[in-house]
XYZ file of C-alpha atoms in Angstrom:
526
model
C 9.798 -15.041 24.534
C 5.980 -15.099 24.635
C 4.700 -11.586 26.209
C 1.982 -12.563 29.205
C -0.913 -10.120 29.292
C -0.801 -7.864 32.096
C 2.698 -7.729 31.618
C 5.305 -5.844 30.265
C 8.596 -8.102 28.376
C 11.855 -7.967 30.469
C 14.195 -5.060 28.499
C 11.356 -3.088 27.258
C 10.520 0.716 26.665
C 9.350 0.465 30.554
C 7.982 -1.043 33.478
C 4.986 -2.656 35.184
C 1.647 -2.158 33.731
C 1.271 -2.690 30.183
C -0.007 1.161 28.070
C -1.791 -1.759 25.879
C -2.731 -5.137 27.038
C -5.595 -7.605 24.634
C -6.547 -10.851 26.341
C -8.112 -13.835 24.197
C -9.049 -11.680 21.772
C -11.077 -13.308 18.508
C -13.190 -12.376 16.008
C -14.733 -13.784 12.836
C -16.999 -12.508 9.987
C -18.881 -15.448 8.987
C -17.331 -18.355 8.774
C -13.424 -16.825 9.217
C -11.615 -16.205 12.050
C -10.490 -12.899 11.591
C -8.473 -13.789 15.610
C -8.378 -16.538 17.419
C -7.498 -15.787 20.880
C -4.478 -13.671 20.937
C -2.706 -12.151 23.854
C 0.122 -10.060 23.859
C 0.779 -6.569 25.984
C 2.990 -3.176 24.347
C 5.346 -1.338 27.080
C 4.438 2.126 27.782
C 6.447 5.027 25.665
C 7.846 1.991 23.157
C 7.755 1.334 19.588
C 6.087 -1.636 18.734
C 5.989 -3.679 15.535
C 2.907 -5.733 14.879
C 3.833 -8.271 11.947
C 2.635 -10.722 9.950
C 1.157 -11.872 5.975
C -2.149 -9.969 4.752
C -5.426 -11.750 6.328
C -2.881 -12.452 9.508
C -5.516 -9.852 11.461
C -2.690 -7.303 12.132
C -5.605 -5.010 10.627
C -8.726 -6.298 12.668
C -7.105 -5.917 15.814
C -6.474 -2.834 15.412
C -9.405 -1.995 14.483
C -11.084 -3.219 17.604
C -8.725 -1.094 19.694
C -9.298 1.765 17.817
C -13.082 1.135 18.269
C -14.201 0.489 14.753
C -15.143 -3.003 15.120
C -16.583 -5.143 18.047
C -14.096 -8.089 19.346
C -16.508 -11.470 19.661
C -14.781 -12.675 22.645
C -11.499 -11.565 24.918
C -10.863 -8.215 26.536
C -8.758 -4.542 25.945
C -7.277 -3.437 28.632
C -5.299 0.591 28.452
C -2.926 0.846 31.196
C -4.441 -1.749 33.442
C -8.411 -0.861 33.215
C -10.360 -2.617 30.975
C -11.928 -0.832 27.598
C -14.660 -1.169 25.205
C -14.764 2.021 22.753
C -17.427 1.368 20.345
C -16.286 4.098 18.137
C -13.230 6.077 16.747
C -14.296 8.958 18.828
C -14.633 7.276 21.749
C -11.287 6.032 20.955
C -9.343 9.157 21.113
C -10.724 11.148 23.510
C -9.012 8.272 25.734
C -5.793 9.389 23.474
C -6.322 5.848 20.922
C -5.460 6.971 17.112
C -5.291 4.654 14.346
C -3.633 5.789 11.253
C -3.699 3.584 8.126
C -2.323 2.723 5.071
C -4.415 4.791 2.556
C -5.234 8.570 3.790
C -9.506 9.180 4.139
C -9.905 12.795 3.393
C -12.308 15.495 2.161
C -10.416 16.483 -0.792
C -12.275 19.733 -1.433
C -11.426 21.309 1.771
C -8.147 22.430 3.104
C -5.572 21.068 4.728
C -6.769 22.011 8.267
C -10.486 21.660 7.824
C -9.068 18.057 7.122
C -6.530 18.092 10.498
C -9.774 19.571 12.852
C -12.406 17.998 11.087
C -14.853 16.381 14.245
C -12.206 17.894 16.788
C -12.682 22.413 15.827
C -11.511 24.415 18.361
C -14.533 26.756 19.440
C -15.463 30.244 21.001
C -16.929 30.759 23.945
C -20.085 31.312 21.815
C -19.806 27.718 19.958
C -18.772 29.095 17.260
C -15.484 27.716 15.446
C -12.386 29.329 16.179
C -11.056 29.667 12.654
C -8.327 31.898 13.401
C -6.639 28.983 16.633
C -7.228 26.310 13.728
C -5.249 27.637 11.478
C -2.303 28.903 13.882
C -2.559 25.438 15.591
C -2.631 24.021 12.190
C 0.686 25.250 11.126
C 2.554 24.172 14.320
C 1.475 20.635 13.806
C 2.635 20.619 9.903
C 6.133 22.663 11.284
C 6.629 19.831 13.698
C 6.085 17.192 11.217
C 8.389 18.657 9.323
C 5.785 18.284 6.503
C 5.981 21.596 4.288
C 2.342 22.185 3.295
C 0.482 25.360 3.673
C -2.299 24.995 6.426
C -4.736 26.424 3.520
C -3.789 23.861 0.569
C -6.632 22.251 -1.301
C -6.690 18.615 -0.594
C -6.971 17.776 -4.022
C -4.194 18.951 -4.974
C -1.433 16.882 -3.175
C 0.316 13.690 -3.588
C -0.588 10.419 -1.427
C 2.675 11.284 0.701
C 0.857 14.825 1.661
C -2.228 13.197 2.351
C -0.666 11.418 4.351
C 1.532 13.593 6.327
C -2.294 15.796 7.216
C -3.316 12.116 8.087
C -0.173 12.366 10.776
C -1.064 15.511 11.925
C -4.897 15.151 12.203
C -3.700 12.206 14.962
C -1.443 14.721 16.962
C -5.024 16.533 16.724
C -6.494 14.813 18.434
C -4.382 14.417 21.280
C -2.701 11.391 20.577
C -1.206 10.291 24.335
C -1.646 7.179 25.204
C -1.602 4.781 22.213
C -0.444 5.481 18.150
C -1.601 2.945 15.820
C 0.488 3.592 12.556
C -0.599 1.097 9.426
C 1.442 1.420 7.147
C 2.594 4.411 7.457
C 5.365 4.718 4.418
C 3.969 3.261 1.666
C 3.730 6.261 -0.205
C 6.543 8.170 1.327
C 10.446 8.843 -0.438
C 12.766 7.936 1.695
C 13.373 11.764 3.000
C 9.293 12.121 4.122
C 10.087 8.516 6.036
C 13.101 9.872 8.314
C 11.102 12.808 9.250
C 8.423 10.602 10.191
C 10.615 8.270 11.785
C 11.831 11.397 13.687
C 8.090 12.252 15.147
C 7.629 8.707 16.536
C 10.986 8.744 17.923
C 9.860 12.092 19.532
C 6.719 10.321 20.619
C 8.012 7.798 22.125
C 9.944 9.942 24.000
C 7.431 11.658 25.442
C 6.062 8.386 26.636
C 3.149 7.357 23.387
C 2.915 3.907 22.511
C 3.143 3.246 18.867
C 2.563 0.375 17.033
C 3.908 0.194 13.766
C 2.809 -1.879 10.731
C 4.966 -2.438 8.000
C 5.578 -4.537 5.324
C 9.257 -3.544 4.231
C 11.017 -5.222 7.468
C 14.160 -3.462 6.583
C 12.718 -0.075 7.598
C 12.381 -1.636 11.108
C 15.867 -2.295 12.274
C 17.238 0.525 14.847
C 13.682 1.649 15.013
C 11.239 -0.513 16.756
C 11.589 -1.674 20.149
C 9.728 -4.711 20.257
C 7.723 -6.955 18.320
C 4.072 -9.082 17.400
C 3.900 -11.967 15.313
C 1.127 -12.823 13.936
C 0.171 -15.795 11.371
C -3.807 -16.894 10.082
C -4.998 -14.989 12.904
C -3.144 -16.450 15.716
C -0.527 -14.540 18.051
C 2.925 -16.168 17.435
C 5.257 -14.592 19.694
C 6.206 -11.273 21.568
C 10.109 -10.631 21.950
C 12.058 -7.116 22.180
C 13.395 -6.546 18.450
C 17.094 -6.891 19.353
C 16.625 -11.121 19.267
C 15.203 -11.429 15.622
C 16.901 -10.558 12.905
C 14.613 -10.174 9.241
C 15.342 -13.956 8.358
C 13.784 -14.517 11.756
C 10.733 -12.521 11.062
C 9.870 -13.820 7.823
C 9.760 -17.300 9.119
C 7.341 -16.523 11.814
C 5.208 -14.551 9.662
C 4.943 -16.871 6.399
C 6.066 -20.115 8.327
C 8.730 -21.085 5.473
C 11.911 -19.473 5.189
C 13.277 -17.175 2.940
C 15.323 -19.421 0.971
C 11.745 -21.232 0.029
C 9.564 -18.017 -0.799
C 12.746 -16.155 -2.711
C 15.143 -19.785 -4.155
C 18.701 -18.996 -4.276
C 18.429 -16.117 -1.586
C 20.942 -16.228 1.275
C 19.374 -13.069 2.881
C 16.688 -10.596 1.986
C 17.995 -8.139 -0.237
C 19.644 -10.584 -2.053
C 16.743 -12.066 -4.258
C 18.019 -13.454 -7.502
C 16.559 -11.694 -9.640
C 14.448 -12.755 -13.153
C 16.829 -14.250 -15.715
C 17.099 -11.931 -18.691
C 14.337 -13.566 -21.971
C 17.283 -14.869 -24.434
C 14.553 -13.579 -26.476
C 12.164 -10.614 -26.608
C 9.462 -10.658 -29.425
C 7.985 -7.401 -31.623
C 7.646 -4.552 -29.398
C 4.172 -4.220 -28.109
C 4.133 -0.609 -26.545
C 5.875 2.016 -28.309
C 5.492 5.826 -26.959
C 7.476 8.733 -28.551
C 7.696 12.285 -27.093
C 4.392 11.852 -24.801
C 3.670 14.676 -22.865
C 1.044 16.078 -20.443
C 1.420 19.733 -19.984
C 2.846 20.623 -16.401
C 3.047 17.498 -15.754
C 5.517 15.210 -17.427
C 7.686 15.935 -21.558
C 9.158 14.129 -23.663
C 9.227 10.470 -22.498
C 9.616 7.612 -24.636
C 10.212 4.017 -24.441
C 9.224 0.809 -25.976
C 8.364 -2.993 -24.761
C 8.859 -6.525 -26.397
C 6.419 -8.873 -25.946
C 8.268 -11.411 -23.231
C 9.758 -8.207 -20.973
C 10.074 -6.259 -18.032
C 10.360 -3.258 -18.243
C 10.735 -1.553 -14.643
C 10.209 2.225 -13.826
C 11.789 4.056 -11.280
C 11.671 7.346 -9.635
C 10.415 8.564 -6.391
C 7.312 9.996 -5.431
C 6.092 12.613 -7.425
C 7.685 12.242 -10.510
C 5.246 11.467 -12.679
C 5.599 7.825 -13.408
C 1.526 7.260 -12.822
C 0.676 10.119 -14.730
C 2.520 8.872 -18.002
C 0.449 5.484 -17.031
C -2.525 6.493 -16.915
C -1.890 8.725 -19.891
C -0.703 5.883 -21.984
C -4.505 3.995 -20.711
C -6.617 7.014 -21.894
C -7.314 8.149 -18.356
C -5.710 11.765 -19.389
C -5.591 12.156 -23.107
C -1.632 13.452 -24.143
C -1.378 17.052 -25.120
C 1.156 15.379 -27.518
C 3.105 12.629 -28.741
C 2.985 9.065 -30.332
C 1.659 6.119 -28.144
C 1.969 2.585 -30.635
C 0.170 -0.726 -30.299
C 1.895 -3.656 -31.533
C 2.609 -1.414 -34.138
C -0.227 0.519 -35.184
C -0.404 4.341 -34.089
C -3.220 5.086 -31.645
C -4.995 7.590 -30.940
C -5.595 7.879 -27.257
C -9.349 9.156 -26.166
C -9.964 7.061 -23.255
C -9.352 3.384 -21.509
C -12.301 1.376 -23.216
C -10.570 2.000 -26.084
C -7.323 0.785 -25.244
C -8.403 -1.763 -23.566
C -10.080 -2.390 -26.924
C -6.725 -2.878 -28.497
C -5.302 -5.078 -25.595
C -3.789 -3.115 -23.050
C -4.404 -3.135 -19.551
C -4.039 -0.747 -16.811
C -3.656 -2.049 -12.679
C -3.529 1.244 -10.638
C -1.392 2.147 -7.715
C -4.668 3.008 -5.773
C -6.743 -0.420 -6.129
C -9.649 0.408 -4.101
C -10.459 3.637 -5.065
C -9.807 2.609 -9.158
C -9.233 -1.118 -9.502
C -12.149 -2.464 -7.755
C -15.767 -1.740 -6.095
C -15.151 -3.082 -2.949
C -18.792 -3.401 -1.908
C -19.047 -6.525 -5.007
C -18.276 -9.565 -4.787
C -14.837 -11.230 -6.103
C -16.776 -12.962 -8.760
C -18.980 -9.135 -9.680
C -15.192 -7.853 -10.261
C -13.582 -10.402 -12.012
C -16.392 -10.462 -14.939
C -17.080 -6.813 -14.953
C -14.248 -5.766 -18.035
C -15.586 -9.500 -19.674
C -19.651 -9.106 -19.787
C -19.482 -9.290 -23.251
C -17.740 -12.062 -23.800
C -19.865 -14.015 -21.324
C -23.083 -13.483 -22.835
C -25.170 -14.909 -25.737
C -27.713 -12.543 -27.127
C -27.290 -9.930 -24.708
C -28.177 -12.811 -21.888
C -24.721 -13.348 -19.181
C -24.043 -16.642 -18.252
C -23.688 -17.168 -14.876
C -22.825 -20.905 -15.309
C -19.843 -19.395 -17.268
C -19.018 -15.995 -14.688
C -18.779 -18.419 -11.671
C -16.225 -21.304 -14.093
C -14.086 -17.959 -15.428
C -14.435 -16.461 -11.464
C -13.519 -19.604 -9.712
C -10.466 -20.380 -12.230
C -8.821 -17.524 -11.894
C -9.374 -16.873 -8.061
C -7.503 -20.416 -8.282
C -5.162 -19.348 -10.678
C -3.586 -16.385 -8.042
C -4.457 -18.317 -5.072
C -7.073 -15.532 -3.900
C -8.050 -16.152 -0.118
C -11.879 -16.467 0.556
C -14.566 -17.690 1.706
C -16.090 -18.083 -1.640
C -15.838 -16.075 -5.065
C -19.391 -14.689 -3.427
C -17.681 -12.789 -1.063
C -16.723 -9.119 -1.156
C -13.990 -7.947 -1.631
C -14.161 -5.588 0.770
C -13.562 -7.990 3.226
C -10.551 -8.983 2.141
C -6.714 -8.295 3.312
C -5.210 -6.186 0.615
C -3.185 -8.808 -0.846
C -5.946 -10.608 -1.907
C -7.402 -7.349 -2.885
C -4.633 -6.669 -5.146
C -5.172 -10.021 -7.006
C -8.215 -9.635 -7.811
C -7.719 -6.546 -9.347
C -4.844 -8.575 -11.494
C -7.444 -11.394 -12.486
C -9.886 -8.969 -13.103
C -7.696 -7.362 -16.012
C -6.107 -11.094 -16.963
C -9.278 -12.506 -17.555
C -9.387 -9.789 -20.675
C -6.080 -11.600 -21.891
C -4.300 -8.327 -22.349
C -0.954 -8.183 -25.236
C 0.758 -5.626 -22.826
C 0.288 -4.982 -18.898
C 0.884 -1.779 -17.075
C 1.295 -2.712 -13.417
C 1.454 0.376 -11.124
C 3.206 -0.222 -7.719
C 1.337 -3.874 -7.446
C 3.337 -5.054 -4.232
C 2.215 -1.601 -2.524
C 1.267 -2.807 1.052
C 1.109 -6.471 0.699
C 3.168 -8.916 2.437
C 6.470 -10.601 1.819
C 4.282 -13.521 0.894
C 2.070 -12.514 -1.452
C 4.659 -10.171 -2.754
C 6.661 -13.202 -3.905
C 3.202 -14.934 -5.409
C 3.066 -11.727 -7.682
C 6.701 -11.913 -8.333
C 6.224 -15.257 -9.769
C 3.032 -14.353 -11.862
C 4.647 -11.099 -13.147
C 7.088 -13.900 -14.076
C 4.740 -16.218 -15.999
C 3.147 -13.839 -17.787
C 6.261 -12.482 -18.882
C 7.283 -15.775 -20.403
C 3.675 -16.017 -21.618
C 4.439 -13.266 -23.818
C 3.015 -10.749 -22.867
C 4.727 -6.875 -22.160
C 4.975 -5.307 -19.290
C 5.235 -2.367 -17.910
C 6.271 -2.225 -14.261
C 5.348 0.897 -11.809
C 7.327 0.446 -8.343
C 9.155 2.738 -6.294
C 10.880 -0.925 -4.031
C 13.983 -0.546 -5.827
C 14.893 -3.908 -4.931
C 11.662 -5.032 -6.606
C 12.735 -2.789 -9.636
C 16.230 -4.554 -9.681
C 15.023 -8.151 -9.604
C 11.912 -7.792 -11.844
C 13.431 -5.645 -14.556
C 14.912 -6.365 -17.815
C 15.557 -3.157 -17.905
C 14.908 0.086 -15.957
C 13.638 3.270 -16.956
C 13.952 5.947 -14.443
C 11.871 9.409 -14.067
C 12.601 12.536 -12.503
C 10.323 15.662 -12.720
C 8.014 14.215 -16.136
C 11.264 12.994 -17.587
C 13.293 10.089 -18.368
C 16.701 10.633 -17.090
C 18.141 6.979 -16.829
C 17.708 4.047 -19.177
C 19.490 1.603 -18.039
C 19.862 -3.011 -18.839
C 20.289 -5.485 -16.028
C 24.113 -5.267 -16.322
C 24.134 -1.725 -15.499
C 21.401 -1.394 -13.413
C 22.084 -0.752 -9.483
C 20.587 0.696 -6.693
C 23.347 4.142 -7.136
C 22.726 4.389 -10.807
C 19.161 4.586 -10.511
C 18.666 6.696 -7.169
C 20.972 9.234 -8.578
C 18.646 9.184 -11.702
C 15.463 9.524 -9.702
C 17.263 12.769 -7.943
C 18.161 15.054 -11.141
C 16.130 17.470 -11.920
C 15.067 18.832 -15.510
C 17.460 17.140 -17.534
C 17.064 16.349 -20.559
C 15.084 13.360 -21.735
C 16.369 9.916 -23.686
């Protein structure tokens, strides 16, 4: 059943005039058509999933409705009234708020100051009523079950905690008509995710419509009332959620079946795992008794050539900090690191890169890319020395290398001169990966490599990782996605509270065993 603008789907949570109606919405950036005549409706007081691959047009649509972009063609109706928001503040005043995947907060301000930035309560004389602001902040954080102090500095929070500050900010801005949540659970633990879902259901019960964007299809079950699927900037369908299962959603999103994406699978959670290599090479990375005071301690493990070692654990367990220490971003307080059998006194990332160890960070935009630069400039930055002759860089070699890696990783862009900031999340992730692969590393650390990317791109990233291991790279893959850990890891290391609490072979690794180890606290490392 395909929706027609201005009406509400039969069986959805409401009737009569739609809360949101987009009609023939189109938007282009240069020669790229982000949206092509998209039309669908969302009912009052319903949770609506907006799904599609990276680059399908989801974020562009959200930015048009919430005032960040202006459509080239088409109209947006809110409760039957045509609206054109030219800034997010205009949209917020109308009860429309968007919370994006990556928190945009001021790290050197406290939680309350971030929550009320731009909407501070005032005394009659026009000065900020700080007491009322902090009291209201405490109420919002309590409603969200966030467990955060209103006076805590944002710089000291985890990504998941920052996400809850963003949610509180949306509540403070008085969202009462339409709330967009773009990948809201990507950085949350299972318990944090359930807390968020309780808040979302309460908002729905009060009459707010929630648009939920997620690539984690399994978490949408029993949450959403209806689903809209976009593909290549076009509307595919809008249906009641009860009419679709995961296989049908995947087919609508990517135009292919699950079996085409993951050969040998009969359902999404049952992807055939990577075959354990029959022969592994020498140890490429060896970590012994590694510690970072107050963060993690007594970490020891090996990664061999041709092996994928998956590191699992809950958000905040210390996995990223271990990776950053190995890479030299934060030198260890004790312990030893060997690369290709040689003891290395870690001092900085440049040194580790020279030894053939590359690190793809979880925060691809903040730490892995320079978004305002082109794809080509990002790709060649680490290898400028290799492309120069007597200090002069060859433009022809720059373009040749960039085109080769962009083609190998299937980066979707108009040209390699396109700014990275204009790419979808999945394609930005591919640019980061291509940048480090151009250095021909022997050891590759991947920190949440499929964070926030769609199922089709995820399948491609997994295929790339498999091919790199087959070429002899030693790969440490950090992931919060248990199915990904199980399908990709030849061995699984579990980290909890800054210590290794479990090491499992492929045969012994199960979701239950991994979650049990991830939930332990202060146990003896292995």
